[in-house]
CSV table of C-alpha atoms in Angstrom, one decimal:
chain,number,residue,atom,x,y,z
A,204,UNK,CA,232.2,89.5,71.7
A,205,UNK,CA,233.2,90.0,75.3
A,206,UNK,CA,230.7,88.6,77.8
A,207,UNK,CA,232.4,89.6,81.0
A,208,UNK,CA,235.7,89.8,82.9
A,209,UNK,CA,236.6,87.2,85.5
A,210,UNK,CA,239.6,86.7,87.8
A,211,UNK,CA,241.3,83.3,87.6
A,212,UNK,CA,242.2,81.5,90.9
A,213,UNK,CA,243.9,78.2,91.3
A,214,UNK,CA,240.5,76.7,92.3
A,215,UNK,CA,238.7,78.0,89.2
A,216,UNK,CA,237.6,75.4,86.7
A,217,UNK,CA,236.8,77.0,83.4
A,218,UNK,CA,235.6,74.5,80.8
A,219,UNK,CA,232.8,73.9,78.2
A,220,UNK,CA,231.7,76.9,76.2
A,221,UNK,CA,234.0,79.6,77.6
A,222,UNK,CA,237.5,80.3,76.6
A,223,UNK,CA,239.6,82.6,78.8
A,224,UNK,CA,242.4,84.7,77.3
A,225,UNK,CA,244.6,85.7,80.2
A,226,UNK,CA,246.5,88.9,80.5
A,227,UNK,CA,248.7,90.3,83.2
A,228,UNK,CA,247.6,89.8,86.8
A,229,UNK,CA,245.5,86.8,85.7
A,230,UNK,CA,242.6,88.9,84.7
A,231,UNK,CA,240.6,87.2,81.9
A,232,UNK,CA,238.1,88.0,79.2
A,233,UNK,CA,235.4,85.4,78.5
A,234,UNK,CA,234.5,84.8,74.9
A,235,UNK,CA,232.3,82.1,73.1
A,236,UNK,CA,235.1,79.9,71.7
A,237,UNK,CA,236.0,76.7,73.4
A,238,UNK,CA,239.2,75.4,71.7
A,239,UNK,CA,241.8,77.6,73.2
A,240,UNK,CA,244.2,76.4,75.9
A,241,UNK,CA,243.6,78.1,79.3
A,242,UNK,CA,246.7,78.8,81.3
A,243,UNK,CA,246.0,78.6,85.0
A,244,UNK,CA,248.0,80.5,87.7
A,245,UNK,CA,248.0,79.6,91.3
A,246,UNK,CA,247.5,82.4,93.9
A,247,UNK,CA,251.0,81.7,95.2
A,248,UNK,CA,252.5,82.7,91.8
A,249,UNK,CA,250.8,86.1,92.0
A,250,UNK,CA,251.5,86.9,95.6
A,251,UNK,CA,255.2,86.3,95.8
A,252,UNK,CA,256.9,85.2,99.0
A,253,UNK,CA,254.2,85.6,101.6
A,254,UNK,CA,250.9,83.8,100.8
A,255,UNK,CA,247.8,85.3,102.1
A,256,UNK,CA,244.0,85.0,101.5
A,257,UNK,CA,242.3,87.1,99.0
A,258,UNK,CA,240.7,90.3,100.4
A,259,UNK,CA,237.2,90.9,99.1
A,260,UNK,CA,236.8,94.4,97.7
A,261,UNK,CA,233.6,95.0,99.7
A,262,UNK,CA,235.5,94.5,103.0
A,263,UNK,CA,237.9,97.4,102.3
A,264,UNK,CA,236.9,100.6,104.1
A,265,UNK,CA,238.1,103.5,102.0
A,266,UNK,CA,237.6,106.1,104.8
A,267,UNK,CA,240.0,104.3,107.0
A,268,UNK,CA,242.6,104.1,104.2
A,269,UNK,CA,242.2,107.8,103.5
A,270,UNK,CA,242.5,108.7,107.2
A,271,UNK,CA,245.7,106.6,107.5
A,272,UNK,CA,247.2,108.2,104.3
A,273,UNK,CA,246.3,111.7,105.5
A,274,UNK,CA,247.8,111.0,109.0
A,275,UNK,CA,251.0,109.6,107.4
A,276,UNK,CA,251.3,112.5,105.0
A,277,UNK,CA,250.9,115.0,107.9
A,278,UNK,CA,253.4,113.1,110.1
A,279,UNK,CA,256.0,113.0,107.3
A,280,UNK,CA,255.5,116.7,106.5
A,281,UNK,CA,255.9,117.7,110.2
A,282,UNK,CA,259.0,115.5,110.5
A,283,UNK,CA,260.6,116.9,107.4
A,284,UNK,CA,259.8,120.5,108.4
A,285,UNK,CA,261.4,120.0,111.8
A,286,UNK,CA,264.6,118.4,110.3
A,287,UNK,CA,264.7,121.2,107.7
A,288,UNK,CA,264.5,123.9,110.3
A,289,UNK,CA,267.3,122.3,112.3
A,290,UNK,CA,269.5,121.9,109.1
A,291,UNK,CA,269.3,125.5,108.0
A,292,UNK,CA,271.4,128.1,109.7
A,293,UNK,CA,269.7,130.1,112.4
A,294,UNK,CA,269.8,133.9,112.3
A,295,UNK,CA,272.1,133.9,115.4
A,296,UNK,CA,274.6,131.6,113.5
A,297,UNK,CA,274.5,133.8,110.4
A,298,UNK,CA,275.1,136.9,112.6
A,299,UNK,CA,278.0,135.2,114.2
A,300,UNK,CA,279.5,134.2,110.9
A,301,UNK,CA,279.1,137.8,109.6
A,302,UNK,CA,280.7,139.2,112.7
A,303,UNK,CA,283.7,136.8,112.2
A,304,UNK,CA,284.1,137.8,108.6
A,305,UNK,CA,284.0,141.5,109.4
A,306,UNK,CA,286.6,140.9,112.2
A,307,UNK,CA,288.8,139.0,109.8
A,308,UNK,CA,288.5,141.7,107.2
A,309,UNK,CA,289.4,144.4,109.8
A,310,UNK,CA,292.4,142.3,110.9
A,311,UNK,CA,293.7,142.0,107.4
A,312,UNK,CA,293.3,145.8,106.9
A,313,UNK,CA,295.3,146.4,110.2
A,314,UNK,CA,298.1,144.0,109.0
A,315,UNK,CA,298.4,146.0,105.8
A,316,UNK,CA,299.2,149.1,107.8
A,317,UNK,CA,302.4,147.5,109.0
A,318,UNK,CA,304.2,147.1,112.4
A,319,UNK,CA,303.0,150.4,113.7
A,320,UNK,CA,299.5,148.9,114.2
A,321,UNK,CA,300.8,145.7,115.9
A,322,UNK,CA,298.9,146.1,119.1
A,323,UNK,CA,295.6,146.8,117.4
A,324,UNK,CA,296.2,143.8,115.0
A,325,UNK,CA,297.0,141.4,117.9
A,326,UNK,CA,293.8,142.5,119.7
A,327,UNK,CA,291.8,141.9,116.6
A,328,UNK,CA,293.4,138.5,116.1
A,329,UNK,CA,292.5,137.4,119.6
A,330,UNK,CA,288.9,138.5,119.1
A,331,UNK,CA,288.9,136.5,115.8
A,332,UNK,CA,290.1,133.4,117.7
A,333,UNK,CA,287.4,134.0,120.3
A,334,UNK,CA,284.7,134.3,117.6
A,335,UNK,CA,285.9,131.2,115.8
A,336,UNK,CA,285.7,129.3,119.1
A,337,UNK,CA,282.1,130.5,119.7
A,338,UNK,CA,281.2,129.6,116.1
A,339,UNK,CA,282.7,126.1,116.5
A,340,UNK,CA,280.7,125.6,119.6
A,341,UNK,CA,277.5,126.7,117.9
A,342,UNK,CA,278.2,124.3,115.0
A,343,UNK,CA,278.8,121.4,117.4
A,344,UNK,CA,275.6,122.1,119.3
A,345,UNK,CA,273.7,122.4,116.0
A,346,UNK,CA,275.2,119.1,114.8
A,347,UNK,CA,274.2,117.2,118.0
A,348,UNK,CA,270.7,118.7,118.0
A,349,UNK,CA,270.2,117.5,114.4
A,350,UNK,CA,271.5,114.0,115.1
A,351,UNK,CA,269.2,113.8,118.2
A,352,UNK,CA,266.2,115.0,116.1
A,353,UNK,CA,266.8,112.5,113.4
A,354,UNK,CA,267.1,109.7,116.0
A,355,UNK,CA,263.9,110.8,117.7
A,356,UNK,CA,262.1,111.0,114.4
A,357,UNK,CA,263.3,107.5,113.4
A,358,UNK,CA,262.2,106.0,116.7
A,359,UNK,CA,258.9,107.8,116.5
A,360,UNK,CA,258.4,106.4,113.0
A,361,UNK,CA,259.0,102.9,114.3
A,362,UNK,CA,256.5,103.5,117.1
A,363,UNK,CA,253.8,104.7,114.7
A,364,UNK,CA,254.4,101.7,112.4
A,365,UNK,CA,254.2,99.4,115.4
A,366,UNK,CA,251.0,101.1,116.5
A,367,UNK,CA,249.3,100.8,113.1
A,368,UNK,CA,250.3,97.2,112.5
């Protein structure tokens, strides 16, 4: 019969009438037999590289943890929404691309008419080149804005982590 559950620390001395069957995380069940070998684990074995004192469960304030988790989730959501809005194409950029495609189509139609429409074709080709130049400038500006936003977000994340810890 199980009498209770205890946590084994390196300073725990379990002897006499209790036998402890350890499981993962050094949690143990106490029974009435006294002949079983008791493996003891030090706190350094469980904690990994950075040793630290045990934190009593009563000292943990769940409202503070929930507040920090909520603030972190909101911060991450806002950051991702800003990056997403900068990554997707704006309506002005979509209009510019549509205008370029329609000019290219119109230019191809004029070329098919032959040399008699050379003047109109060359005018359309110049307007296609001008639209391509505008579109490249818009893409370059979009790329620099996205890089700047990612850098600001990264630095702001570092600042928030520094503020919390």
